[in-house]
Coordinates of C-alpha atoms in Angstrom, one line a residue:
Chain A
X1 CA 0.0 0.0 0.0
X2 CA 1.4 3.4 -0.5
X3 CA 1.6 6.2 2.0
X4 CA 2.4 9.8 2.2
X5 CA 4.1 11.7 5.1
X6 CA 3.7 15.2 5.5
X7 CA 6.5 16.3 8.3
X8 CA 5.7 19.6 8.8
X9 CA 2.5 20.4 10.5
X10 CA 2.5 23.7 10.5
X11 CA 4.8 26.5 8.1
X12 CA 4.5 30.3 8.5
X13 CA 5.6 32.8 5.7
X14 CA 6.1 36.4 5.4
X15 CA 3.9 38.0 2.7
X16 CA 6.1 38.2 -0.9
X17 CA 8.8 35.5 0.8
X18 CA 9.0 32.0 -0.5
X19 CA 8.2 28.5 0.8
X20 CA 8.3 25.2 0.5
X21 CA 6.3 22.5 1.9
X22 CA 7.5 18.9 1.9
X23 CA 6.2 15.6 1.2
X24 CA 7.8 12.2 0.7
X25 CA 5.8 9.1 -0.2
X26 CA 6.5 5.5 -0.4
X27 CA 5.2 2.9 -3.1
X28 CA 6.5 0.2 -5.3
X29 CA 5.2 1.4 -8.5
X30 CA 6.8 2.6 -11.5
X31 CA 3.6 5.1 -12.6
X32 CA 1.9 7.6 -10.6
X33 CA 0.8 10.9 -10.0
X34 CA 1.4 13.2 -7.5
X35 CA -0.9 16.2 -6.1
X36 CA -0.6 19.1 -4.2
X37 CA -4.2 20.1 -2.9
X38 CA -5.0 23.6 -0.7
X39 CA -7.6 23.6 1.6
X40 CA -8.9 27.3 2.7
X41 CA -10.9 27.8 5.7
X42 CA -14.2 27.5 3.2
X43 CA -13.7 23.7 3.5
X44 CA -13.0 23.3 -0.4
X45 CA -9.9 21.1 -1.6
X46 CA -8.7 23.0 -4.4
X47 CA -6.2 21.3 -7.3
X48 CA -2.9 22.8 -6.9
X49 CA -0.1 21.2 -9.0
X50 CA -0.3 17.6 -10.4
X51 CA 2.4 15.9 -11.3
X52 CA 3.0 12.6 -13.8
X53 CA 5.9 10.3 -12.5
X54 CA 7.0 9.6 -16.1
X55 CA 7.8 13.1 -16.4
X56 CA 11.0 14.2 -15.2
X57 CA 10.4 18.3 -15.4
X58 CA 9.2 20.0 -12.8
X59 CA 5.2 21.0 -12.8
X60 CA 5.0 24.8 -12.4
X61 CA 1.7 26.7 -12.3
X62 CA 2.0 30.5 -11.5
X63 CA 3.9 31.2 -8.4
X64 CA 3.7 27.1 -7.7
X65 CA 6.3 24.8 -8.3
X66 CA 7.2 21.3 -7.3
X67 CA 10.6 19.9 -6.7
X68 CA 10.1 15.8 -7.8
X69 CA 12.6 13.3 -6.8
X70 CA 11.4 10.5 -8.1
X71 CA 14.6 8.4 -6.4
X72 CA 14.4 9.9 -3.2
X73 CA 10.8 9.4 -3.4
X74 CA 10.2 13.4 -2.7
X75 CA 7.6 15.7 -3.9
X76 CA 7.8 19.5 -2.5
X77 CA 6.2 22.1 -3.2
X78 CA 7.5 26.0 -3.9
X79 CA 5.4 29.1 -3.3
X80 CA 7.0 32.3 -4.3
X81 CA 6.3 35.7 -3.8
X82 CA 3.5 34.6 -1.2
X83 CA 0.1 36.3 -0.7
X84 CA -2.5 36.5 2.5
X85 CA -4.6 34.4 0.3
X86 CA -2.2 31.7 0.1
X87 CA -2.9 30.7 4.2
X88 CA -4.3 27.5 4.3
X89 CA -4.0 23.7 5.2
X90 CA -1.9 22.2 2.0
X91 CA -2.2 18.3 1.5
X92 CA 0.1 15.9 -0.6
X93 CA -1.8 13.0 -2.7
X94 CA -1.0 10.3 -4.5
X95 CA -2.8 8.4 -7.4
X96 CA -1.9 4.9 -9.1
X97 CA -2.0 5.6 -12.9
X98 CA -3.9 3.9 -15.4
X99 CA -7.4 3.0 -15.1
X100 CA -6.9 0.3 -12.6
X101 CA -10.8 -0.9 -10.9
X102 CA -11.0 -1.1 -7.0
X103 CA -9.0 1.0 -4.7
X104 CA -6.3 1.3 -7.6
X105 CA -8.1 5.0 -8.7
X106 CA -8.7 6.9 -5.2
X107 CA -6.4 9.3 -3.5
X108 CA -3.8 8.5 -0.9
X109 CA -3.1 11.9 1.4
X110 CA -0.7 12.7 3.6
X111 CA -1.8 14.6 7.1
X112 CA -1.4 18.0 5.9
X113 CA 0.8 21.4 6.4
X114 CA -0.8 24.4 7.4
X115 CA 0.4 27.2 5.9
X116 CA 0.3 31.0 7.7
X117 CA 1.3 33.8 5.7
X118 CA 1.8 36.8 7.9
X119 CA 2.6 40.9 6.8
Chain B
X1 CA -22.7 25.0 -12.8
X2 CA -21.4 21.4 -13.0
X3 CA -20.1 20.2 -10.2
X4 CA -20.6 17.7 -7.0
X5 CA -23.8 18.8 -4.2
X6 CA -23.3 17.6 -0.8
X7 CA -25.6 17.8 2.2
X8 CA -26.3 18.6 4.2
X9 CA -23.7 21.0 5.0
X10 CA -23.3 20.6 8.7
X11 CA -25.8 18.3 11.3
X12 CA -25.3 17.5 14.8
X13 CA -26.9 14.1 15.6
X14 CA -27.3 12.1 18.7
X15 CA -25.4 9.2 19.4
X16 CA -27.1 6.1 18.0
X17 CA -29.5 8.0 15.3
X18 CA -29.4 7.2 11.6
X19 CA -28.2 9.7 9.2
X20 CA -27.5 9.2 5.5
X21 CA -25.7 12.0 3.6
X22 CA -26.0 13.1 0.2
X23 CA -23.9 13.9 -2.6
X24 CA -24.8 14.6 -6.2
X25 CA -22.6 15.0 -9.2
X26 CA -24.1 16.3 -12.9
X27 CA -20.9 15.4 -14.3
X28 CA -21.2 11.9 -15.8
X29 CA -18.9 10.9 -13.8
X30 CA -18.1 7.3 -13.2
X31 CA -16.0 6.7 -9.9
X32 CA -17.3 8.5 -6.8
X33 CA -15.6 8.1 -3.4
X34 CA -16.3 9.2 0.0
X35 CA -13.3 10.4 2.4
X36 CA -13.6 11.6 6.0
X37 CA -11.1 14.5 7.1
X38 CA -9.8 14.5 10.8
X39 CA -7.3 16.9 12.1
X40 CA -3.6 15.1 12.0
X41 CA -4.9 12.3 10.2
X42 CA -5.3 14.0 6.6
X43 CA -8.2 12.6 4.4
X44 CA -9.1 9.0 4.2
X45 CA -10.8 6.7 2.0
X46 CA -14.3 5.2 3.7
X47 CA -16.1 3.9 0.4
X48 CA -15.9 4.0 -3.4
X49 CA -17.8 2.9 -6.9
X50 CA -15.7 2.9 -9.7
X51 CA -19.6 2.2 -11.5
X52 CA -23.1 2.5 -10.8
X53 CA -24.6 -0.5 -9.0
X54 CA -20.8 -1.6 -7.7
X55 CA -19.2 -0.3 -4.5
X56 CA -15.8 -1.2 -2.5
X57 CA -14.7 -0.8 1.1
X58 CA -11.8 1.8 1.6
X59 CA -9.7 2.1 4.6
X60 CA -12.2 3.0 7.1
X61 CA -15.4 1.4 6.3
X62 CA -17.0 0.2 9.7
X63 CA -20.4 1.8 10.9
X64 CA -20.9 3.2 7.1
X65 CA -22.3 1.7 4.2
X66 CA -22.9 3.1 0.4
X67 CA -25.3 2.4 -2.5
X68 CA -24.9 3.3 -6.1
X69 CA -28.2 3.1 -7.8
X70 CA -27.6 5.3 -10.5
X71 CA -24.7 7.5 -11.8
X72 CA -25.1 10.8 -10.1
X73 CA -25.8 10.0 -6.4
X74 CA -23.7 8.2 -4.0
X75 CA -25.4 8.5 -0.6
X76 CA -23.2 7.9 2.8
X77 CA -25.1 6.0 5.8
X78 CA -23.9 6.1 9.3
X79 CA -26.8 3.5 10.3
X80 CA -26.1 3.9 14.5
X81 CA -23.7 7.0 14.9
X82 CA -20.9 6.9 17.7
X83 CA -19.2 10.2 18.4
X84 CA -16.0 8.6 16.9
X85 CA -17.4 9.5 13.4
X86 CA -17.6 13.1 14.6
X87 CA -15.4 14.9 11.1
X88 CA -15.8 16.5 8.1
X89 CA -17.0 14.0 5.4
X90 CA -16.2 14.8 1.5
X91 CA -17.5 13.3 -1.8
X92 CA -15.9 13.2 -4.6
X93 CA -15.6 12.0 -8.2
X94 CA -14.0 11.1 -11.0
X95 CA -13.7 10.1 -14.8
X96 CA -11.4 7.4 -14.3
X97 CA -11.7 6.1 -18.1
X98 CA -10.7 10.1 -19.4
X99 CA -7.8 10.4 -16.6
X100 CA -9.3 13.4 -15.3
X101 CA -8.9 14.7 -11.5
X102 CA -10.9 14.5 -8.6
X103 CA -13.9 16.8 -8.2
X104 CA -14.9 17.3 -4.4
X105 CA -18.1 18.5 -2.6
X106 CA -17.6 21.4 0.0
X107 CA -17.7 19.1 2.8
X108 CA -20.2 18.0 5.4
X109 CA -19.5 18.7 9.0
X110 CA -21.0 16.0 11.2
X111 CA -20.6 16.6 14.8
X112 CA -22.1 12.9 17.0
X113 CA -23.2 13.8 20.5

């Protein structure tokens, strides 16, 4: 079964500083992809970043970047320049690729980093 | 708007009451899961249907059971609550065949007193 550890419960930030949040995950699989999700105080899980294990570049969206290590089994994520609006509880997930029946399509999440950002 | 309905949105219930919540998607979509949040334990998997009319037990599946009658609705029943299921309960779903991402509900808050 694979697993995800989030080490970090809780990261603060200084407004327009950068971040990173880490993850590591274990699994015995060859093909996968990995998520960052953000979770405001509305409740919603909101798609961050995704990345594809079979890619070896980084996935960037915006001021959001992930630092994969598929070796080390690592999978951080970068926030530059933060904003106030970035504060909230950030989750790492992994999926089993392909189109695998039972369990083989649902999300495996770590416990989460919550993420202040302060002025 | 397309997208996945839960409710209700928060419910307190007595220990030992019945309580089935909803959740809707209008996005054909065939997998649907259900995933309860609690603090320091991240999100984890309770029930799934990769199809309608076919469910599977995740992780944590005692005290909850599922049905899948038809392709939009995936209701979640606590048949006797016990204030261990006190979370936050999300739905979501997924086009497994198109490789798309996980759309989630907003969340139900269940409090078991």
């Amino acid at each position: 079964a694979q697993t995800v550890t989030q080490s970090q419960p809780e990261m603060s930030v200084q407004e327009a500083e950068t971040v990173t949040l880490s993850c590591t995950y274990d699994t015995s699989e060859s093909d996968y992809y990995l998520f960052w999700y953000k979770q405001p105080p509305s409740r919603q899980m909101i798609l961050v970043i995704r990345q594809e294990a079979y890619k070896q570049q980084n996935a960037t969206e915006n001021r959001f970047s992930v630092n994969f290590q598929k070796a080390a089994k690592s999978f951080s994520l970068k926030i530059s320049d933060s904003q106030l609006g970035d504060a909230a509880m950030y989750f790492c997930a992994y999926r089993s690729a392909g189109l695998g029946t039972g369990t083989a399509s649902k999300l495996t999440f770590g416990t989460g980093t919550r993420l202040q950002v302060t002025l | 708007i397309a997208g996945i309905t839960q409710a209700p949105t928060s419910q307190i219930l007595a220990a030992g009451r019945r309580m089935t919540l909803r959740c809707t998607q209008d996005m054909r979509h065939n997998a649907m899961y259900w995933y309860r949040q609690d603090l320091g334990l991240g999100l984890r998997l309770i029930h799934y249907s990769n199809t309608a009319g076919t469910t599977g037990k995740g992780e944590v599946p005692d005290g909850y059971s599922v049905s899948r009658a038809n392709t939009d609705d995936f209701p979640l029943t606590l048949a006797s609550a016990v204030p261990s299921q006190t979370s936050v309960y999300f739905c979501a779903s997924r086009a497994t065949v198109s490789n798309t991402e996980a759309f989630f509900g907003q969340g139900t808050r269940l409090t078991v007193v």
